[in-house]
Structure formats: C-alpha cells, structure tokens
Amino acid sequence: MSIVFVGIDLAKNVFALHGVNAAGAVQLRQPKVARAKLNEWVGALSPCTIGIEACSGAHHWARLFAAHGHTVKLMAPKLVAPYRMSGRRGKNDAADAAAICEAVQRPNMRFVPVKTIDQQSRLMVHRAAGGQPRDAGLEVGSRCAAHQPVGVGGVLPAPVRPHGLRPCAVTAAAHKLARLIYAMLTKGEEYPDQGQASYEERYRERVVANLNRRSQQLGLQGRADRAFADTGLKSVRRINYLEGVS
C-alpha cells in the first residue's frame, strides 16, 4: 500500500520523516534527512497528506511541498504534544515525526493556514511597526544580514536584545529594517552594502557635530575637530559620556 500520511519534524540541518499507509502501518521511517535532500525526498513521494508543526519556517517548506502535489497541513506544537510518547523513547526527532504523523490524522485537529511570501512579509512589517518593535525589528535585521529567504526559520540565532538603546531609536531601526526587507522580497531589490568605512565616517560626523555643539555651550568653540584628530574615533566615543569637555 502507498503512503497516505507523512509527518516531518523540522530542524536546523537534519530532518526526520515518518509515513504510514491507509491502514496505519509504517511505510517510511527516516530519522535523518539532510536539509539539502529534504525537498528531493518529498518530491519522490506520491501525493499524500504531510503534517508539520507550525512555525515561520514551516510555511516555507509547505509551499515547496505543495508544489509537488502534496496536501500540507500545519499544526500548533501544543496540539501535537499529546501524541508524543512519554519517557526517553519520546525524546528524539523520529518520535516527534511519528507524533506529527499521528496528529495530522485526527479528524478534530485544528490546522494553521499556510501563508504566502507576501503575507509573511506584510506580517513582518506589522510586527515591526506594532507592539513588538524590539524583537520583531531585530529578527528582520538578522534575516536580512544572513541573506535568508523569508520563512526559513530555525536556522538563525536568537536576536540579541540591545541594552542601553532608547525605545525610539529601536523602533526607528525596526521600521527601517521592515521596509528594507519588504522591498527585497516584493520588488527584488538588492541591499546596497555601503561598507564599514561609510558607517564610520557618518558616525564621525555625528560625533564631531555633537562635540561642537557641547563645546559652544562651554565656550570652547573649535575644539571638537582637534580632539578627534588627537584622540581618534574610539577615544572620542567615550567623550559622549562625559558631562563636559576639558
């Protein structure tokens, strides 16, 4: 009998597959499939129903699998958890794939709609401009920096929460990154990397302008350029934290 249901446990580099036929007998048990081979493995299967735990990367894989004629259904991880085996036998990728395969067959299971690329990119913009400017903005920035397509989740490190940054600055950065990544995904525009020298020069101009403004307040006009030339960029950065200019 042919495979009717397949459960796939998504991961960073190695995936697990578990497939059964209409009678529930196991026809496919592949605990280790490389990321580069996953699409090839699924494409070789006859059209069937594939279950995946819902996440940002799951939408990307669902679109790829649907192109092969499969019916892909996404489920919330908390709804799959009851079908995992207890004890040590349930603490591995193969057991997770088997649980997903079992959960996708339940008639009362609630499924998550598969999002398109446009829907995911718009969701990034809304999250960055909405109530999660810090986390969403940094996540968009990490995806942009890593040159990863939208939806390939689980392959990037968790965003580092900045310390000491003002909320308005973080929100502005989130908006800029959201617009940048949206233009890259919808219009195919490339990210113009201006280089480290350009950013250092722009930072130098801001530092000098700030020092000139503070020196004028203290009656020391014209000291900023000389201070920058004498101390260098790293030392001038420390001046921003001083109360006055000596």
Coordinates of N, CA, C and O in Angstrom, one line a residue, residues 24-111:
G24 N -2.6 2.4 8.6 CA -1.8 2.9 9.8 C -0.5 2.2 9.9 O 0.3 2.4 10.9
A25 N -0.1 1.3 9.0 CA 1.2 0.6 9.1 C 2.3 1.5 8.6 O 2.1 2.3 7.7
V26 N 3.4 1.4 9.3 CA 4.6 2.3 9.0 C 5.2 1.9 7.6 O 5.6 0.7 7.5
Q27 N 5.3 2.8 6.7 CA 5.9 2.6 5.4 C 7.1 3.4 5.2 O 7.9 3.0 4.3
L28 N 7.3 4.4 6.0 CA 8.5 5.2 5.9 C 8.9 5.7 7.3 O 8.2 6.2 8.0
R29 N 10.2 5.4 7.6 CA 10.8 5.8 8.8 C 12.2 6.3 8.5 O 13.1 5.4 8.5
Q30 N 12.4 7.5 8.4 CA 13.7 8.1 8.0 C 14.1 9.1 9.1 O 13.7 10.3 9.0
P31 N 14.9 8.8 10.1 CA 15.2 9.7 11.2 C 16.2 10.8 10.8 O 16.3 11.8 11.5
K32 N 16.9 10.6 9.7 CA 18.0 11.6 9.4 C 17.9 11.9 7.9 O 18.3 11.1 7.1
V33 N 17.5 13.1 7.6 CA 17.5 13.6 6.2 C 18.1 15.0 6.2 O 17.6 15.9 6.9
A34 N 19.1 15.2 5.4 CA 19.8 16.4 5.3 C 18.9 17.5 4.7 O 18.0 17.2 3.9
R35 N 19.1 18.8 5.1 CA 18.3 19.9 4.6 C 18.3 19.9 3.1 O 17.3 20.2 2.5
A36 N 19.5 19.7 2.5 CA 19.6 19.8 1.1 C 18.9 18.7 0.3 O 18.5 18.8 -0.8
K37 N 18.6 17.6 1.0 CA 17.9 16.5 0.4 C 16.4 16.4 0.7 O 15.7 15.5 0.2
L38 N 15.9 17.2 1.6 CA 14.6 17.1 2.1 C 13.6 17.3 1.0 O 12.6 16.5 0.8
N39 N 13.7 18.3 0.2 CA 12.8 18.6 -0.9 C 12.8 17.5 -1.9 O 11.8 17.1 -2.5
E40 N 14.0 16.9 -2.2 CA 14.1 15.8 -3.1 C 13.4 14.6 -2.6 O 12.7 13.8 -3.3
W41 N 13.5 14.3 -1.3 CA 12.8 13.2 -0.7 C 11.3 13.3 -0.8 O 10.6 12.4 -1.2
V42 N 10.8 14.5 -0.5 CA 9.4 14.7 -0.5 C 8.9 14.7 -2.0 O 7.8 14.2 -2.2
G43 N 9.7 15.2 -2.9 CA 9.2 15.2 -4.3 C 9.1 13.8 -4.9 O 8.4 13.6 -5.8
A44 N 9.9 12.8 -4.3 CA 9.9 11.5 -4.8 C 8.6 10.7 -4.3 O 8.3 9.6 -4.8
L45 N 8.0 11.2 -3.3 CA 6.8 10.5 -2.7 C 5.6 10.8 -3.6 O 5.4 11.8 -4.2
S46 N 4.7 9.8 -3.6 CA 3.4 10.0 -4.3 C 2.6 11.0 -3.5 O 2.7 11.2 -2.3
P47 N 1.7 11.8 -4.2 CA 0.9 12.8 -3.5 C 0.2 12.2 -2.2 O -0.5 11.2 -2.3
C48 N 0.4 12.9 -1.1 CA -0.2 12.4 0.2 C -0.4 13.6 1.1 O -0.2 14.8 0.6
T49 N -0.8 13.4 2.3 CA -1.0 14.5 3.3 C 0.2 14.6 4.2 O 0.6 13.6 4.8
I50 N 0.8 15.7 4.3 CA 2.0 16.0 5.0 C 1.7 16.9 6.2 O 1.1 17.9 6.0
G51 N 2.0 16.4 7.4 CA 1.8 17.2 8.6 C 3.2 17.8 9.1 O 4.2 17.2 9.1
I52 N 3.1 19.1 9.5 CA 4.3 19.8 10.0 C 3.8 20.7 11.2 O 2.7 21.2 11.2
E53 N 4.7 20.8 12.2 CA 4.4 21.7 13.3 C 4.6 23.2 12.8 O 5.5 23.5 12.1
A54 N 3.6 24.0 13.1 CA 3.6 25.4 12.6 C 4.7 26.2 13.2 O 5.0 26.2 14.4
C55 N 5.4 26.9 12.3 CA 6.5 27.9 12.7 C 6.7 28.7 11.4 O 6.1 28.5 10.4
S56 N 7.6 29.7 11.5 CA 7.9 30.6 10.3 C 8.5 29.8 9.2 O 8.2 30.0 8.0
G57 N 9.4 28.8 9.5 CA 10.0 28.0 8.5 C 9.0 27.0 7.9 O 9.2 26.6 6.8
A58 N 8.0 26.6 8.7 CA 7.1 25.6 8.2 C 6.3 26.1 7.0 O 6.0 25.4 6.1
H59 N 6.0 27.4 6.9 CA 5.3 28.0 5.8 C 6.2 27.9 4.5 O 5.6 27.6 3.4
H60 N 7.5 28.1 4.7 CA 8.4 28.0 3.5 C 8.4 26.5 3.0 O 8.2 26.3 1.8
W61 N 8.5 25.6 3.9 CA 8.5 24.2 3.4 C 7.2 23.7 2.9 O 7.1 23.0 1.9
A62 N 6.1 24.3 3.5 CA 4.8 23.9 3.0 C 4.6 24.3 1.6 O 3.9 23.6 0.8
R63 N 5.1 25.5 1.2 CA 4.9 26.0 -0.2 C 5.7 25.1 -1.1 O 5.3 24.8 -2.2
L64 N 6.9 24.7 -0.7 CA 7.7 23.8 -1.5 C 7.1 22.4 -1.7 O 7.0 21.9 -2.8
F65 N 6.5 21.9 -0.6 CA 5.9 20.5 -0.7 C 4.6 20.6 -1.5 O 4.3 19.6 -2.3
A66 N 3.9 21.7 -1.4 CA 2.6 21.8 -2.1 C 2.9 21.8 -3.6 O 2.0 21.4 -4.4
A67 N 4.0 22.3 -4.0 CA 4.4 22.4 -5.5 C 4.6 21.0 -6.0 O 4.5 20.8 -7.3
H68 N 4.8 20.0 -5.2 CA 4.9 18.6 -5.7 C 3.6 17.9 -5.7 O 3.5 16.7 -6.0
G69 N 2.5 18.6 -5.4 CA 1.2 18.0 -5.4 C 0.7 17.4 -4.1 O -0.3 16.8 -4.0
H70 N 1.5 17.7 -3.0 CA 1.1 17.2 -1.7 C 0.1 18.1 -1.0 O 0.1 19.3 -1.3
T71 N -0.7 17.6 -0.1 CA -1.6 18.4 0.8 C -0.8 18.6 2.1 O -0.6 17.7 2.9
V72 N -0.5 19.9 2.4 CA 0.3 20.2 3.6 C -0.6 20.8 4.6 O -1.3 21.7 4.3
K73 N -0.5 20.3 5.9 CA -1.3 20.8 7.0 C -0.3 21.2 8.1 O 0.5 20.3 8.5
L74 N -0.5 22.4 8.6 CA 0.3 22.9 9.7 C -0.5 22.8 11.0 O -1.7 23.1 11.0
M75 N 0.2 22.4 12.1 CA -0.5 22.3 13.4 C 0.4 23.0 14.5 O 1.6 23.0 14.4
A76 N -0.3 23.5 15.4 CA 0.4 24.2 16.6 C 1.1 23.1 17.4 O 0.6 22.0 17.6
P77 N 2.4 23.3 17.8 CA 3.1 22.3 18.5 C 2.4 21.8 19.8 O 2.5 20.7 20.2
K78 N 1.7 22.7 20.4 CA 1.0 22.3 21.7 C -0.1 21.3 21.4 O -0.5 20.5 22.3
L79 N -0.6 21.3 20.2 CA -1.7 20.3 19.8 C -1.1 18.9 19.4 O -1.7 17.9 19.4
V80 N 0.2 19.0 19.1 CA 0.9 17.7 18.7 C 1.5 17.0 19.9 O 1.7 15.8 20.0
A81 N 1.8 17.8 21.0 CA 2.5 17.3 22.2 C 1.8 16.1 22.8 O 2.4 15.1 23.2
P82 N 0.4 16.0 22.9 CA -0.2 14.9 23.5 C 0.0 13.6 22.8 O -0.2 12.5 23.4
Y83 N 0.4 13.6 21.5 CA 0.6 12.4 20.8 C 2.1 11.9 20.8 O 2.4 10.8 20.2
R84 N 2.9 12.6 21.5 CA 4.3 12.1 21.7 C 4.4 11.0 22.8 O 3.7 11.0 23.8
M85 N 5.3 10.1 22.6 CA 5.5 9.0 23.6 C 6.2 9.6 24.8 O 7.0 10.5 24.7
S86 N 5.8 9.1 25.9 CA 6.4 9.6 27.2 C 7.7 8.8 27.4 O 8.0 7.8 26.9
G87 N 8.5 9.4 28.3 CA 9.8 8.7 28.7 C 10.9 9.1 27.7 O 10.8 9.9 26.8
R88 N 12.0 8.3 27.8 CA 13.2 8.6 27.0 C 12.9 8.3 25.5 O 13.5 8.9 24.6
R89 N 12.0 7.4 25.2 CA 11.7 7.0 23.8 C 11.1 8.1 23.1 O 11.1 8.1 21.8
G90 N 10.5 9.1 23.8 CA 9.8 10.2 23.1 C 10.7 11.4 22.9 O 10.2 12.4 22.4
K91 N 11.9 11.3 23.3 CA 12.8 12.5 23.3 C 13.8 12.4 22.1 O 15.0 12.4 22.3
N92 N 13.3 12.3 20.9 CA 14.1 12.3 19.7 C 13.3 12.8 18.5 O 12.1 12.8 18.6
D93 N 14.0 13.0 17.4 CA 13.4 13.6 16.3 C 12.4 12.6 15.6 O 11.4 12.9 15.1
A94 N 12.8 11.3 15.6 CA 12.0 10.3 15.0 C 10.7 10.2 15.7 O 9.6 10.0 15.1
A95 N 10.7 10.2 17.0 CA 9.4 10.2 17.8 C 8.6 11.4 17.6 O 7.3 11.3 17.5
D96 N 9.2 12.5 17.4 CA 8.4 13.8 17.1 C 7.8 13.6 15.7 O 6.6 14.1 15.5
A97 N 8.5 13.1 14.7 CA 7.9 12.9 13.4 C 6.7 11.9 13.5 O 5.7 12.1 12.8
A98 N 6.8 10.9 14.3 CA 5.7 9.9 14.4 C 4.5 10.6 15.1 O 3.4 10.3 14.7
A99 N 4.8 11.4 16.1 CA 3.7 12.1 16.7 C 3.0 13.1 15.8 O 1.7 13.2 15.8
I100 N 3.7 13.8 14.9 CA 3.1 14.7 14.0 C 2.3 13.9 13.0 O 1.2 14.3 12.6
C101 N 2.8 12.7 12.5 CA 2.1 11.9 11.6 C 0.8 11.4 12.2 O -0.3 11.3 11.5
E102 N 0.8 11.1 13.5 CA -0.4 10.7 14.2 C -1.4 11.8 14.4 O -2.6 11.7 14.2
A103 N -0.9 13.0 14.7 CA -1.8 14.1 15.0 C -2.5 14.6 13.7 O -3.6 15.1 13.8
V104 N -1.8 14.5 12.6 CA -2.4 15.1 11.3 C -3.6 14.2 10.9 O -4.4 14.7 10.1
Q105 N -3.7 13.0 11.4 CA -4.8 12.1 11.0 C -6.1 12.3 11.9 O -7.1 11.8 11.5
R106 N -5.9 13.1 12.9 CA -7.1 13.3 13.8 C -8.2 14.2 13.1 O -7.9 15.2 12.6
P107 N -9.4 13.7 13.2 CA -10.5 14.4 12.4 C -10.8 15.8 13.1 O -11.3 16.7 12.3
N108 N -10.6 15.9 14.4 CA -10.9 17.2 15.0 C -9.7 18.1 15.2 O -9.8 19.1 16.0
M109 N -8.6 17.8 14.5 CA -7.4 18.6 14.7 C -7.6 20.0 14.1 O -8.2 20.1 13.0
R110 N -7.1 21.0 14.7 CA -7.2 22.4 14.2 C -5.9 22.7 13.5 O -4.8 22.6 14.0
F111 N -6.0 23.2 12.2 CA -4.8 23.4 11.4 C -4.6 24.9 11.2 O -5.5 25.7 11.3

